[in-house]
Structures are given as C-alpha cells and as structure tokens.
XYZ file of C-alpha atoms in Angstrom:
310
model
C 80.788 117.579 109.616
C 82.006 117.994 106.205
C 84.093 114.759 104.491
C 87.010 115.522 101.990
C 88.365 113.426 99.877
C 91.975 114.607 98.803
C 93.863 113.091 96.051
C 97.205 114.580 94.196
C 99.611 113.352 91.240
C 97.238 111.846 88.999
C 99.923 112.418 85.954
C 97.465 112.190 83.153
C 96.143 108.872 84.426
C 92.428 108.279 83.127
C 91.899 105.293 85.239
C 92.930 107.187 88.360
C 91.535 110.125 87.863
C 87.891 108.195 86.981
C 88.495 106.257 90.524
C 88.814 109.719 91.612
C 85.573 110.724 90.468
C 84.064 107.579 91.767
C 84.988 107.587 94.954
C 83.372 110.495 95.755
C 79.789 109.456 96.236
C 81.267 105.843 97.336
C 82.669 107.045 100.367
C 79.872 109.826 100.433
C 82.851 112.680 100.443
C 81.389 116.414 100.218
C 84.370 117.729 98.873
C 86.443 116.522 96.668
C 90.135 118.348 95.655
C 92.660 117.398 93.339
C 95.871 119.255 93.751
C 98.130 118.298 90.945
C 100.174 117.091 88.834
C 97.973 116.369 86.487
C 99.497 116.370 82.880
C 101.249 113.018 81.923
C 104.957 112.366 81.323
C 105.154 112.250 77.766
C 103.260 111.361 73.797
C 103.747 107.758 72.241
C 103.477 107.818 68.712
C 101.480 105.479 67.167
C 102.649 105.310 63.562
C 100.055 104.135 60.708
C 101.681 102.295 57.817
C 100.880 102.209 54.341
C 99.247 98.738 54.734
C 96.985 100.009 57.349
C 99.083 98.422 60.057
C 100.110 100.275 63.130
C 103.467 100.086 65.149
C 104.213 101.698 68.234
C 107.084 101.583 71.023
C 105.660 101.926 74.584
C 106.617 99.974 78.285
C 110.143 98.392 76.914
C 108.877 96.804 73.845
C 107.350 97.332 70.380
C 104.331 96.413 68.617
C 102.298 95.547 65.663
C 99.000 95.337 64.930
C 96.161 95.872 63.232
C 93.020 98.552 62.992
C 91.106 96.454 65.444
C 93.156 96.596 67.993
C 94.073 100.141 68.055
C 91.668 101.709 70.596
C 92.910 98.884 72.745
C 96.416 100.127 72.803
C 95.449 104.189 73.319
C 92.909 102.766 76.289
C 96.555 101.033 77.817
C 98.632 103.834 76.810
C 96.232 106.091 78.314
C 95.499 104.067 81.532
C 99.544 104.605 82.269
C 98.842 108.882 82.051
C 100.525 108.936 78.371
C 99.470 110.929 75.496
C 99.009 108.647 72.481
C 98.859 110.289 69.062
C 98.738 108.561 65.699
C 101.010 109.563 62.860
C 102.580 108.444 59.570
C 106.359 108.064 59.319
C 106.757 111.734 57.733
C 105.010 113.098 60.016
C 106.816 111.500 63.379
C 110.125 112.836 61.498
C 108.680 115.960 61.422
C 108.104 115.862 64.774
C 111.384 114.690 65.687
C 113.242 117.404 63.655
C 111.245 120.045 65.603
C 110.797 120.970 69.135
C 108.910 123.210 69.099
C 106.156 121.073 67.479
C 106.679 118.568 69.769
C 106.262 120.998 73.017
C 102.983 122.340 71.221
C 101.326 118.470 70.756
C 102.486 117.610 74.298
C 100.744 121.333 75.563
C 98.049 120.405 72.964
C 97.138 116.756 74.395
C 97.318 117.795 77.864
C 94.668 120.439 77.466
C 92.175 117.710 75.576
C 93.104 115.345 78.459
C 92.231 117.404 81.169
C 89.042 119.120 79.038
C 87.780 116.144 79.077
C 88.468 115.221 82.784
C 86.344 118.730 83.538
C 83.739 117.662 80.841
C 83.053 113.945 82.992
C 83.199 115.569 86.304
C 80.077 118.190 85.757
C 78.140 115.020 83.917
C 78.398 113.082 86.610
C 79.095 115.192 89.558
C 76.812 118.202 89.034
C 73.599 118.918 90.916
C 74.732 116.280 93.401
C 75.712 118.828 96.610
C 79.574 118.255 96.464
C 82.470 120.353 95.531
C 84.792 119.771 93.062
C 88.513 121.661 93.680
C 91.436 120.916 91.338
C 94.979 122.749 90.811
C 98.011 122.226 88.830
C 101.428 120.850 90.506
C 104.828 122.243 89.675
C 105.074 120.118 86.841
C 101.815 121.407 85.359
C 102.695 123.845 82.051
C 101.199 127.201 82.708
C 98.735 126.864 79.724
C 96.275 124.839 81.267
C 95.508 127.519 83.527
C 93.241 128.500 80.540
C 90.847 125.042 80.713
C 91.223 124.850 84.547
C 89.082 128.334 84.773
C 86.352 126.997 81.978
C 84.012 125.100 84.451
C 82.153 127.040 86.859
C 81.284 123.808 88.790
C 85.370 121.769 88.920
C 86.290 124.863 90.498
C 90.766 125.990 89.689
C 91.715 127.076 93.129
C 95.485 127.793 92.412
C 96.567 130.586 94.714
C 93.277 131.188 95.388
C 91.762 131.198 98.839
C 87.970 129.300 99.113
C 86.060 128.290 101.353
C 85.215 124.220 102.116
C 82.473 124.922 103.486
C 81.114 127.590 105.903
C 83.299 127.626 108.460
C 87.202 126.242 106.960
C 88.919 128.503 104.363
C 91.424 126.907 102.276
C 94.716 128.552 100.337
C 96.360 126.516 97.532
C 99.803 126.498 95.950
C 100.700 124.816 93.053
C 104.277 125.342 92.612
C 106.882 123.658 94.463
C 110.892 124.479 95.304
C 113.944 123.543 92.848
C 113.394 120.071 91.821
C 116.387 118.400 89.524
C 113.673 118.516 86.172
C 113.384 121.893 85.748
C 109.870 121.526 86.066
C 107.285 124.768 85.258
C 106.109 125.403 88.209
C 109.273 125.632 90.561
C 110.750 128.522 92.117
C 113.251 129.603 94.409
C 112.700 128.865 98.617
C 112.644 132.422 98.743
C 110.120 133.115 96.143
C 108.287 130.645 97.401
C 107.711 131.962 100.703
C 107.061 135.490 99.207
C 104.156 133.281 97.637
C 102.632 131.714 100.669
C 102.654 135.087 102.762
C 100.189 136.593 100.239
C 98.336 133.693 100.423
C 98.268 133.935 104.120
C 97.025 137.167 103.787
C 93.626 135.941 102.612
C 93.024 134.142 105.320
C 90.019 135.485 108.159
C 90.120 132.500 110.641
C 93.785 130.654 110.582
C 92.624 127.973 113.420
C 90.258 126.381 110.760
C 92.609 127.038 107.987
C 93.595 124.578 105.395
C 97.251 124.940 103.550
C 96.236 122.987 100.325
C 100.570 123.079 99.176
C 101.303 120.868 96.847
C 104.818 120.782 97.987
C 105.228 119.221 101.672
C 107.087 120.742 104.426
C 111.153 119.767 105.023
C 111.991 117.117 106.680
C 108.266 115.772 107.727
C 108.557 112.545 106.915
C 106.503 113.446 103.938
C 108.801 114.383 101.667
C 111.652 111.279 101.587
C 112.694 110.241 98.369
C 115.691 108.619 96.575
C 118.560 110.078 97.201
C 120.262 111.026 92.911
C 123.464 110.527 92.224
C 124.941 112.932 89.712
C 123.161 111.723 86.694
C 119.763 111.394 88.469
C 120.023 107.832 89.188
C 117.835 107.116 92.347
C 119.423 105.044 95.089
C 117.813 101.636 95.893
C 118.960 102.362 99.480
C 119.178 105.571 100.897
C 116.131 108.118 101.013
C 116.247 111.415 101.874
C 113.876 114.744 102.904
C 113.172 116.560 99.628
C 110.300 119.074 100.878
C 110.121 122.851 101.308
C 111.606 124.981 104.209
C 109.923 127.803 103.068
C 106.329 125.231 103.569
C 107.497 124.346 106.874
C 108.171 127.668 108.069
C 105.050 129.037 107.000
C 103.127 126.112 108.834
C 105.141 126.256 112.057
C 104.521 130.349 112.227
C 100.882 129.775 111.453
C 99.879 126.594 112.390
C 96.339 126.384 110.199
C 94.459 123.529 110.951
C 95.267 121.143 108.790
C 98.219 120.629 105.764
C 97.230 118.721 102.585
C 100.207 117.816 100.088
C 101.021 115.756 97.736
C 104.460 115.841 94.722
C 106.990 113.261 96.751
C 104.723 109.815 95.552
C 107.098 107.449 98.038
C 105.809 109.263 101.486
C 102.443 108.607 101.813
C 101.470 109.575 105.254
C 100.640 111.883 108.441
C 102.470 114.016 110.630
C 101.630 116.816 113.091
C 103.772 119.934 112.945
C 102.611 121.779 116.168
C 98.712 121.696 116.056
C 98.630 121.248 112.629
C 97.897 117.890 111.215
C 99.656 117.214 107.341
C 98.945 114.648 104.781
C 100.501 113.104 101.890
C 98.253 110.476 100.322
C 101.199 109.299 97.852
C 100.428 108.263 94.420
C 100.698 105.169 91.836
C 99.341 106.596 89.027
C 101.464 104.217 86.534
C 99.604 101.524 88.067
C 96.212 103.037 87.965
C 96.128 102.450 91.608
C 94.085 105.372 92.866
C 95.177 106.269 96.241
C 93.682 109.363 98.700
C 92.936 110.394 102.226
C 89.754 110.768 103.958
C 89.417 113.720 106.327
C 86.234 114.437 108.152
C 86.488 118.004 109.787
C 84.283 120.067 111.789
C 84.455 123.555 113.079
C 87.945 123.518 113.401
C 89.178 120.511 114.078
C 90.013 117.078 112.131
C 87.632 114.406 113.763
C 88.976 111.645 111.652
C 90.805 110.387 108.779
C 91.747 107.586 106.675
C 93.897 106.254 103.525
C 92.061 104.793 101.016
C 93.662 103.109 97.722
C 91.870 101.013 94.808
C-alpha cells in the first residue's frame, strides 16, 4: 500500500504550503506531490520613509507603522501568497515607470519563495522514506523551471514520467487550455493534446497509471467555475465547466488508473470517468486553509481516499 498525499494551487502561500509539509508525516503519507500553481498573485510594496516609518497598501486598506512591527506585516502579507518588498518612494516610482523591472522583481521573488520552500522540505523531509513531487501550474512563469530542478530530493516532475513507487508510473502536465489571463503556461486544446500523447508514450503499464494534469477534464464536475461576463466579472449565480477536452479525451481513450488535478479552486471533488477515478482537492490558499486528498493505492487500484483541510 503506498499513501499519497496530493495538494495543488498553493499560490505562494507559506502557511499552506508549511501545512503541506506537515501533513505528511501526520497522516503518515509516503508520497507527497504538489502540482502547481505555486507563485503568488502579485508584490506589495512596503515603502520606508525618511522618519523610519513604513506605509504600505494591502487587503483594502493602508497602513502605518513602525520598525517593530514590520516583520509582522511581511509574515501577513506572506501568509496571503504575496510578495512583500520594501522600498523608498524613488524607488517604488521607479518601479512604477518600468515594467520590465517590475516583471523581473515579481520573477525574482518567486524564485526566493519557492528556493526556500525546496530548502525546508529536504531539512525536514529528507532521510525520512517519503517522496517529495512538485510541478508548476499554467500560471507558473517558465523561469522557475531553473530552482524546481536544484534539489535532487523535492523532485520537478513536469512532463516527466516517474514512478510512485514500484509498481504505479505517473505523467505530469503543468500547463492548462486558454484561460481569460493569459497565463504562461496555457496553450491551445490542440497543442495540448499533442502534449499528453507524448506523455502517454512513456507510459509501460497504463492500468496502474496516474495522469498527474493540472488541468481537469471538461465537464467533470471538476472544473465549474463562475461564469465572466465581458469584463471578467464572475457571476454570483451561474457556474459553468471550464476544464480541458483535450484532458478528457485523453483519459476516456486511456483510462489510467487514477486522475489527479487541481487549477479550478471552487470544484473540489471526485468523479469516475470510465475506470478511472479523478480528483480535485480545491484550494483556499488566501485563507491559509490547506486543503488535499488522501489516496491509498495498491497494485493498481485506489483502496481508499479522503479530503483533508486545516
């Protein structure tokens, strides 16, 4: 029997993605895999003034204060999956004038974040017999492929094939279809399926097969979101199916044993497409609300499972 915990859609969250690392000996989980997205949303400057003072804009409202309390208010910024940075008024103009500075301290931030995320999961992970899988998400910027391959123990399985353990391979996409962001990792259905058949053609055994797609499949009660209205406004009402076709084709032709997924954060749940069983554990990140799935599988087959959240 091997125990997997599977988590997705941390979004730069370091209370969630500490839970994450927690959990893994609490619920005594031989694998654990993180399958994106996990950069943050965006920087809040923290602006130093000449008197030493601090003020900085963050959840709807403003604030002063004072050198003591600053490591308070990166902890809380933090917490939420944002990138504080501190900065004098010339230097947030700067900033502001210039894009392409601004796209290089986000890139910048998200690389420390997530170097650091590697850094606490071989201290206190390593030498305790579990695995450690992680990819990016479609709204993952390419460059962090470059800290994702440092560790040799948080292994980057990103359209790579591994194996769980000795007898279940496992095949991971990052990227997802058109979303209305524009986000890095997103790609025509088309290209997408192009994508998952050379995946597929990793696989030896595709009855213990896991599809580790951070996209769901269409239309599987996975993937329902607010519906936008032209200027991206989600509806309070009306929720529609948001996933791939390309996803669902590939899992209908090949029915692997099991579908892990993550990306739509509303449609946490299970479905079975055929033989295969699917997951989506959902994900509050903003709250710091971890929230995963437990799967127990052996030689084949899914013996059990089970939401978790904390």
């Amino acid at each position: 029997m091997t125990r997997i915990l599977f988590v997705t859609d941390v979004h730069g969250s370091e209370y969630v993605f500490r839970k994450f690392l927690n959990a893994i000996p609490i619920y005594k989980a031989d694998v654990g895999i993180l399958l994106g997205d996990l950069a943050g949303k965006l920087l809040v400057p923290i602006v130093r003034n000449p008197d030493n003072t601090y003020v900085s804009t963050f959840f709807g409202g403003t604030y002063k204060f004072k050198e003591k309390e600053l490591d308070d208010v990166k902890k809380r910024i933090s917490i939420a999956g944002y990138y504080p940075i501190i900065v004098t008024k010339e230097e947030l103009d700067e900033i502001e004038r210039n894009p392409e500075l601004k796209d290089r301290l986000f890139v910048e931030n998200i690389k420390a974040r997530l170097r650091s995320w590697i850094k606490l999961a071989e201290e206190r992970l390593k030498g305790k017999n579990v695995k450690i899988f992680i990819s990016a998400g479609n709204d993952d910027p390419l460059e962090i492929e470059e800290v994702l391959n440092e560790s040799d123990f948080v292994i980057n399985v990103g359209m790579k094939k591994v194996w769980v353990d000795e007898h279940h391979e496992m095949i991971t996409l990052p990227y997802s279809n058109p979303t209305p962001w524009n986000t890095p990792r997103e790609v025509p259905e088309e290209k997408l399926e192009e994508m998952i058949e050379d995946l597929v053609k990793k696989i030896e055994n595709m009855e213990n097969a896991i599809f580790n797609f951070h996209v769901p499949p269409y239309d599987s009660g996975l993937d329902l979101a607010p519906k936008l209205s032209k200027d991206l406004t989600p509806s309070v009402s009306e929720m529609i199916p948001v996933g791939s076709v390309a996803v669902r084709k590939a899992i209908e032709k090949y029915q692997p044993m099991m579908g892990l997924h993550g990306h739509i954060h509303e449609s946490k749940g299970f479905c079975n497409i055929g033989r295969t069983i699917c997951f989506n554990p959902g994900s509050e990140y903003g709250e710091g609300i971890l929230k995963g799935v437990l799967v127990d599988i052996e030689r084949g087959k899914v013996k059990g499972y089970s939401f978790v959240s904390g």
